Amino acid sequence: MIDTNIPSPGIYRDIPFDVYLNWRHLSQSKVKAGRESMAHFHAAQHRESVQTDAMRLGRLFHAGQLEPLVIPTTYCVMPDFADDDANRTAKGEKPKNPRTTTYYKDRVAHFRHANREKEMVTAEEYERLVGVVSSISKNRRAVDYFSGSEQEVSFVWEDMESGITCKGRADSLSIKDGRITDLKKHDSPKDFGRVIHDLG
């Protein structure tokens, strides 16, 4: 039986991200931990990745720019049921805290259940996504980097010095231009150099 979690060296297109994550090869994110110490490196090999809010938003912006067709099938915007006219207390009054009513909780629970296969985002987060993608589309340099490139390309290779098999995933790959473009979320360009260094 072939183990699909240890693919041979090559370029792989149309591989879902969760499939790529399960490939049992060395990745940049694991190697990066070794900048601290070998103990950090070894711990990273067996540690589950903790998803922070910043990472969750980064994934959303990433999908919006690089894979816009997955947005409607992967994400869902939670409506704000708090301002519904039907949102009342048991006495029929407008609530002081509209997110504590039975009506509000029932509507949220029903919406979550109906969209249980999707990741919930707030209306504010979705507006930020639209703003990010719009800003990138107005930046000529960014447009040039992404146009004519393949998105989300995975690859496996054998490191010539160590013989270790490694894996990588390019946000945007242009084989013709020999260019990989990496999309990262950051709030300000002021300390961009430091952030790039910290991200490795």
PDB file of C-alpha atoms in Angstrom:
ATOM      1  CA  MET A   1       0.000   0.000   0.000  1.00  0.00           C
ATOM      2  CA  ILE A   2       1.287   3.485  -0.916  1.00  0.00           C
ATOM      3  CA  ASP A   3       1.427   6.023   1.909  1.00  0.00           C
ATOM      4  CA  THR A   4       0.037   9.248   0.432  1.00  0.00           C
ATOM      5  CA  ASN A   5       1.582  11.210   3.321  1.00  0.00           C
ATOM      6  CA  ILE A   6       5.116  10.729   1.954  1.00  0.00           C
ATOM      7  CA  PRO A   7       4.960  11.869  -1.694  1.00  0.00           C
ATOM      8  CA  SER A   8       8.009  11.625  -3.956  1.00  0.00           C
ATOM      9  CA  PRO A   9       9.977  14.719  -5.031  1.00  0.00           C
ATOM     10  CA  GLY A  10       8.070  16.764  -7.575  1.00  0.00           C
ATOM     11  CA  ILE A  11       5.659  19.655  -8.134  1.00  0.00           C
ATOM     12  CA  TYR A  12       2.080  19.080  -6.965  1.00  0.00           C
ATOM     13  CA  ARG A  13      -0.852  21.233  -8.057  1.00  0.00           C
ATOM     14  CA  ASP A  14      -4.413  21.345  -6.733  1.00  0.00           C
ATOM     15  CA  ILE A  15      -3.469  19.808  -3.379  1.00  0.00           C
ATOM     16  CA  PRO A  16      -5.771  20.902  -0.510  1.00  0.00           C
ATOM     17  CA  PHE A  17      -3.867  22.603   2.293  1.00  0.00           C
ATOM     18  CA  ASP A  18      -4.913  20.044   4.922  1.00  0.00           C
ATOM     19  CA  VAL A  19      -3.528  17.255   2.698  1.00  0.00           C
ATOM     20  CA  TYR A  20      -0.248  19.156   2.308  1.00  0.00           C
ATOM     21  CA  LEU A  21      -0.004  19.601   6.095  1.00  0.00           C
ATOM     22  CA  ASN A  22      -0.149  15.835   6.569  1.00  0.00           C
ATOM     23  CA  TRP A  23       2.804  15.170   4.276  1.00  0.00           C
ATOM     24  CA  ARG A  24       5.496  13.790   6.575  1.00  0.00           C
ATOM     25  CA  HIS A  25       8.401  15.793   5.193  1.00  0.00           C
ATOM     26  CA  LEU A  26      10.433  18.582   6.775  1.00  0.00           C
ATOM     27  CA  SER A  27       8.916  22.040   6.278  1.00  0.00           C
ATOM     28  CA  GLN A  28      10.103  25.614   6.757  1.00  0.00           C
ATOM     29  CA  SER A  29       7.774  26.120   9.720  1.00  0.00           C
ATOM     30  CA  LYS A  30       9.400  23.186  11.551  1.00  0.00           C
ATOM     31  CA  VAL A  31      12.955  24.229  10.631  1.00  0.00           C
ATOM     32  CA  LYS A  32      12.273  27.803  11.766  1.00  0.00           C
ATOM     33  CA  ALA A  33      11.866  26.583  15.358  1.00  0.00           C
ATOM     34  CA  GLY A  34      15.483  25.417  15.227  1.00  0.00           C
ATOM     35  CA  ARG A  35      16.693  29.005  15.175  1.00  0.00           C
ATOM     36  CA  GLU A  36      16.030  29.021  18.913  1.00  0.00           C
ATOM     37  CA  SER A  37      17.668  25.689  19.738  1.00  0.00           C
ATOM     38  CA  MET A  38      17.645  22.026  18.767  1.00  0.00           C
ATOM     39  CA  ALA A  39      15.300  21.393  21.698  1.00  0.00           C
ATOM     40  CA  HIS A  40      12.806  23.838  20.122  1.00  0.00           C
ATOM     41  CA  PHE A  41      13.270  22.098  16.778  1.00  0.00           C
ATOM     42  CA  HIS A  42      12.556  18.638  18.205  1.00  0.00           C
ATOM     43  CA  ALA A  43       9.526  19.917  20.136  1.00  0.00           C
ATOM     44  CA  ALA A  44       8.114  21.503  16.967  1.00  0.00           C
ATOM     45  CA  GLN A  45       8.130  18.152  15.160  1.00  0.00           C
ATOM     46  CA  HIS A  46       5.491  16.766  17.514  1.00  0.00           C
ATOM     47  CA  ARG A  47       3.576  19.875  18.555  1.00  0.00           C
ATOM     48  CA  GLU A  48       0.129  20.611  17.183  1.00  0.00           C
ATOM     49  CA  SER A  49      -0.117  24.056  15.624  1.00  0.00           C
ATOM     50  CA  VAL A  50      -2.137  26.497  17.752  1.00  0.00           C
ATOM     51  CA  GLN A  51      -4.310  28.754  15.612  1.00  0.00           C
ATOM     52  CA  THR A  52      -4.389  32.323  16.918  1.00  0.00           C
ATOM     53  CA  ASP A  53      -6.882  34.979  15.796  1.00  0.00           C
ATOM     54  CA  ALA A  54      -4.099  36.600  13.761  1.00  0.00           C
ATOM     55  CA  MET A  55      -3.400  33.306  12.000  1.00  0.00           C
ATOM     56  CA  ARG A  56      -7.112  32.752  11.375  1.00  0.00           C
ATOM     57  CA  LEU A  57      -7.436  36.200   9.787  1.00  0.00           C
ATOM     58  CA  GLY A  58      -4.267  35.603   7.811  1.00  0.00           C
ATOM     59  CA  ARG A  59      -5.791  32.425   6.353  1.00  0.00           C
ATOM     60  CA  LEU A  60      -8.956  34.350   5.447  1.00  0.00           C
ATOM     61  CA  PHE A  61      -7.028  37.108   3.639  1.00  0.00           C
ATOM     62  CA  HIS A  62      -4.822  34.498   2.020  1.00  0.00           C
ATOM     63  CA  ALA A  63      -7.854  32.641   0.617  1.00  0.00           C
ATOM     64  CA  GLY A  64      -9.518  35.866  -0.524  1.00  0.00           C
ATOM     65  CA  GLN A  65      -6.490  36.921  -2.572  1.00  0.00           C
ATOM     66  CA  LEU A  66      -5.170  33.580  -3.808  1.00  0.00           C
ATOM     67  CA  GLU A  67      -8.221  31.300  -3.882  1.00  0.00           C
ATOM     68  CA  PRO A  68     -11.324  33.527  -4.078  1.00  0.00           C
ATOM     69  CA  LEU A  69     -13.513  30.656  -5.290  1.00  0.00           C
ATOM     70  CA  VAL A  70     -13.098  28.847  -1.952  1.00  0.00           C
ATOM     71  CA  ILE A  71     -14.515  31.775   0.050  1.00  0.00           C
ATOM     72  CA  PRO A  72     -18.230  30.917  -0.432  1.00  0.00           C
ATOM     73  CA  THR A  73     -17.651  27.200   0.172  1.00  0.00           C
ATOM     74  CA  THR A  74     -15.292  27.565   3.152  1.00  0.00           C
ATOM     75  CA  TYR A  75     -16.408  30.721   4.984  1.00  0.00           C
ATOM     76  CA  CYS A  76     -19.679  32.157   6.187  1.00  0.00           C
ATOM     77  CA  VAL A  77     -20.489  35.618   7.574  1.00  0.00           C
ATOM     78  CA  MET A  78     -22.395  35.491  10.848  1.00  0.00           C
ATOM     79  CA  PRO A  79     -25.381  37.879  10.641  1.00  0.00           C
ATOM     80  CA  ASP A  80     -25.895  40.287  13.521  1.00  0.00           C
ATOM     81  CA  PHE A  81     -29.191  39.083  14.946  1.00  0.00           C
ATOM     82  CA  ALA A  82     -28.889  41.505  17.861  1.00  0.00           C
ATOM     83  CA  ASP A  83     -30.686  44.319  16.026  1.00  0.00           C
ATOM     84  CA  ASP A  84     -33.593  42.194  14.767  1.00  0.00           C
ATOM     85  CA  ASP A  85     -36.942  43.726  15.693  1.00  0.00           C
ATOM     86  CA  ALA A  86     -38.046  40.288  16.900  1.00  0.00           C
ATOM     87  CA  ASN A  87     -35.198  40.202  19.405  1.00  0.00           C
ATOM     88  CA  ARG A  88     -37.129  40.804  22.633  1.00  0.00           C
ATOM     89  CA  THR A  89     -37.040  39.787  26.260  1.00  0.00           C
ATOM     90  CA  ALA A  90     -39.536  37.294  27.694  1.00  0.00           C
ATOM     91  CA  LYS A  91     -41.692  40.332  28.588  1.00  0.00           C
ATOM     92  CA  GLY A  92     -41.657  41.536  24.985  1.00  0.00           C
ATOM     93  CA  GLU A  93     -39.335  44.473  25.678  1.00  0.00           C
ATOM     94  CA  LYS A  94     -36.232  45.582  23.801  1.00  0.00           C
ATOM     95  CA  PRO A  95     -33.294  44.044  25.687  1.00  0.00           C
ATOM     96  CA  LYS A  96     -30.538  46.079  27.330  1.00  0.00           C
ATOM     97  CA  ASN A  97     -28.017  43.482  26.172  1.00  0.00           C
ATOM     98  CA  PRO A  98     -29.415  42.076  22.890  1.00  0.00           C
ATOM     99  CA  ARG A  99     -26.858  39.251  22.718  1.00  0.00           C
ATOM    100  CA  THR A 100     -28.112  37.586  25.900  1.00  0.00           C
ATOM    101  CA  THR A 101     -31.690  36.891  24.801  1.00  0.00           C
ATOM    102  CA  THR A 102     -33.056  33.455  24.013  1.00  0.00           C
ATOM    103  CA  TYR A 103     -34.015  34.738  20.560  1.00  0.00           C
ATOM    104  CA  TYR A 104     -30.457  35.828  19.775  1.00  0.00           C
ATOM    105  CA  LYS A 105     -28.861  32.634  21.096  1.00  0.00           C
ATOM    106  CA  ASP A 106     -31.353  30.453  19.189  1.00  0.00           C
ATOM    107  CA  ARG A 107     -30.763  32.303  15.917  1.00  0.00           C
ATOM    108  CA  VAL A 108     -26.961  32.057  16.300  1.00  0.00           C
ATOM    109  CA  ALA A 109     -27.167  28.356  17.177  1.00  0.00           C
ATOM    110  CA  HIS A 110     -29.450  27.653  14.205  1.00  0.00           C
ATOM    111  CA  PHE A 111     -27.201  29.572  11.818  1.00  0.00           C
ATOM    112  CA  ARG A 112     -24.085  27.772  13.107  1.00  0.00           C
ATOM    113  CA  HIS A 113     -25.776  24.399  12.677  1.00  0.00           C
ATOM    114  CA  ALA A 114     -27.000  25.219   9.163  1.00  0.00           C
ATOM    115  CA  ASN A 115     -23.444  26.263   8.216  1.00  0.00           C
ATOM    116  CA  ARG A 116     -21.525  23.781  10.374  1.00  0.00           C
ATOM    117  CA  GLU A 117     -19.207  22.805   7.499  1.00  0.00           C
ATOM    118  CA  LYS A 118     -17.961  26.385   7.161  1.00  0.00           C
ATOM    119  CA  GLU A 119     -15.760  28.678   9.229  1.00  0.00           C
ATOM    120  CA  MET A 120     -17.618  31.635  10.721  1.00  0.00           C
ATOM    121  CA  VAL A 121     -16.314  35.172  10.259  1.00  0.00           C
ATOM    122  CA  THR A 122     -17.826  38.431  11.431  1.00  0.00           C
ATOM    123  CA  ALA A 123     -19.115  41.105   9.092  1.00  0.00           C
ATOM    124  CA  GLU A 124     -16.192  43.312  10.186  1.00  0.00           C
ATOM    125  CA  GLU A 125     -13.669  40.583   9.315  1.00  0.00           C
ATOM    126  CA  TYR A 126     -15.286  40.122   5.899  1.00  0.00           C
ATOM    127  CA  GLU A 127     -15.130  43.887   5.282  1.00  0.00           C
ATOM    128  CA  ARG A 128     -11.414  43.781   6.132  1.00  0.00           C
ATOM    129  CA  LEU A 129     -10.972  40.945   3.646  1.00  0.00           C
ATOM    130  CA  VAL A 130     -12.621  42.997   0.893  1.00  0.00           C
ATOM    131  CA  GLY A 131     -10.395  45.954   1.804  1.00  0.00           C
ATOM    132  CA  VAL A 132      -7.209  43.870   1.679  1.00  0.00           C
ATOM    133  CA  VAL A 133      -8.014  42.309  -1.710  1.00  0.00           C
ATOM    134  CA  SER A 134      -9.073  45.709  -3.070  1.00  0.00           C
ATOM    135  CA  SER A 135      -5.818  47.321  -1.893  1.00  0.00           C
ATOM    136  CA  ILE A 136      -3.706  44.588  -3.491  1.00  0.00           C
ATOM    137  CA  SER A 137      -5.597  44.978  -6.767  1.00  0.00           C
ATOM    138  CA  LYS A 138      -4.695  48.694  -6.816  1.00  0.00           C
ATOM    139  CA  ASN A 139      -0.976  48.090  -6.248  1.00  0.00           C
ATOM    140  CA  ARG A 140       0.688  47.695  -9.645  1.00  0.00           C
ATOM    141  CA  ARG A 141       3.711  45.879  -8.254  1.00  0.00           C
ATOM    142  CA  ALA A 142       1.556  43.382  -6.368  1.00  0.00           C
ATOM    143  CA  VAL A 143      -0.618  42.798  -9.437  1.00  0.00           C
ATOM    144  CA  ASP A 144       2.500  42.124 -11.518  1.00  0.00           C
ATOM    145  CA  TYR A 145       3.767  39.622  -8.945  1.00  0.00           C
ATOM    146  CA  PHE A 146       0.531  37.633  -8.867  1.00  0.00           C
ATOM    147  CA  SER A 147      -0.519  37.814 -12.522  1.00  0.00           C
ATOM    148  CA  GLY A 148       0.507  34.943 -14.763  1.00  0.00           C
ATOM    149  CA  SER A 149       1.433  32.816 -11.741  1.00  0.00           C
ATOM    150  CA  GLU A 150       0.074  29.584 -10.334  1.00  0.00           C
ATOM    151  CA  GLN A 151      -1.443  29.791  -6.882  1.00  0.00           C
ATOM    152  CA  GLU A 152      -0.951  27.363  -3.971  1.00  0.00           C
ATOM    153  CA  VAL A 153       1.586  25.044  -5.583  1.00  0.00           C
ATOM    154  CA  SER A 154       3.121  22.358  -3.353  1.00  0.00           C
ATOM    155  CA  PHE A 155       6.495  20.783  -3.975  1.00  0.00           C
ATOM    156  CA  VAL A 156       8.772  18.121  -2.516  1.00  0.00           C
ATOM    157  CA  TRP A 157      12.544  17.917  -2.942  1.00  0.00           C
ATOM    158  CA  GLU A 158      15.575  16.242  -1.475  1.00  0.00           C
ATOM    159  CA  ASP A 159      18.087  18.551   0.164  1.00  0.00           C
ATOM    160  CA  MET A 160      21.420  17.931  -1.589  1.00  0.00           C
ATOM    161  CA  GLU A 161      23.618  18.452   1.500  1.00  0.00           C
ATOM    162  CA  SER A 162      21.683  16.454   4.089  1.00  0.00           C
ATOM    163  CA  GLY A 163      19.676  14.072   1.924  1.00  0.00           C
ATOM    164  CA  ILE A 164      16.569  15.028   3.920  1.00  0.00           C
ATOM    165  CA  THR A 165      13.308  15.170   1.969  1.00  0.00           C
ATOM    166  CA  CYS A 166      11.602  18.550   2.379  1.00  0.00           C
ATOM    167  CA  LYS A 167       8.290  20.081   1.423  1.00  0.00           C
ATOM    168  CA  GLY A 168       7.158  23.594   0.589  1.00  0.00           C
ATOM    169  CA  ARG A 169       4.095  25.420  -0.642  1.00  0.00           C
ATOM    170  CA  ALA A 170       4.227  28.563  -2.740  1.00  0.00           C
ATOM    171  CA  ASP A 171       1.461  31.129  -2.397  1.00  0.00           C
ATOM    172  CA  SER A 172       2.207  32.186  -5.955  1.00  0.00           C
ATOM    173  CA  LEU A 173       4.690  30.500  -8.294  1.00  0.00           C
ATOM    174  CA  SER A 174       5.933  31.710 -11.667  1.00  0.00           C
ATOM    175  CA  ILE A 175       8.248  29.061 -13.109  1.00  0.00           C
ATOM    176  CA  LYS A 176       8.797  31.209 -16.209  1.00  0.00           C
ATOM    177  CA  ASP A 177      10.088  34.142 -14.136  1.00  0.00           C
ATOM    178  CA  GLY A 178      11.719  31.960 -11.469  1.00  0.00           C
ATOM    179  CA  ARG A 179       9.714  33.778  -8.800  1.00  0.00           C
ATOM    180  CA  ILE A 180       7.830  32.769  -5.679  1.00  0.00           C
ATOM    181  CA  THR A 181       5.603  35.410  -4.107  1.00  0.00           C
ATOM    182  CA  ASP A 182       4.649  34.995  -0.452  1.00  0.00           C
ATOM    183  CA  LEU A 183       1.608  36.779   0.951  1.00  0.00           C
ATOM    184  CA  LYS A 184       1.788  37.839   4.605  1.00  0.00           C
ATOM    185  CA  LYS A 185      -0.599  39.843   6.776  1.00  0.00           C
ATOM    186  CA  HIS A 186       0.843  42.731   8.764  1.00  0.00           C
ATOM    187  CA  ASP A 187      -0.835  45.838  10.151  1.00  0.00           C
ATOM    188  CA  SER A 188       1.804  48.444   9.279  1.00  0.00           C
ATOM    189  CA  PRO A 189       4.687  48.826   6.780  1.00  0.00           C
ATOM    190  CA  LYS A 190       6.780  50.743   9.351  1.00  0.00           C
ATOM    191  CA  ASP A 191       8.659  47.744  10.736  1.00  0.00           C
ATOM    192  CA  PHE A 192       8.294  45.532   7.670  1.00  0.00           C
ATOM    193  CA  GLY A 193      11.973  44.490   7.631  1.00  0.00           C
ATOM    194  CA  ARG A 194      11.855  43.280  11.229  1.00  0.00           C
ATOM    195  CA  VAL A 195       8.617  41.367  10.627  1.00  0.00           C
ATOM    196  CA  ILE A 196      10.058  39.596   7.568  1.00  0.00           C
ATOM    197  CA  HIS A 197      13.103  38.627   9.643  1.00  0.00           C
ATOM    198  CA  ASP A 198      10.942  37.376  12.525  1.00  0.00           C
ATOM    199  CA  LEU A 199       8.814  35.318  10.129  1.00  0.00           C
ATOM    200  CA  GLY A 200      11.970  33.689   8.801  1.00  0.00           C
TER     201      GLY A 200
END
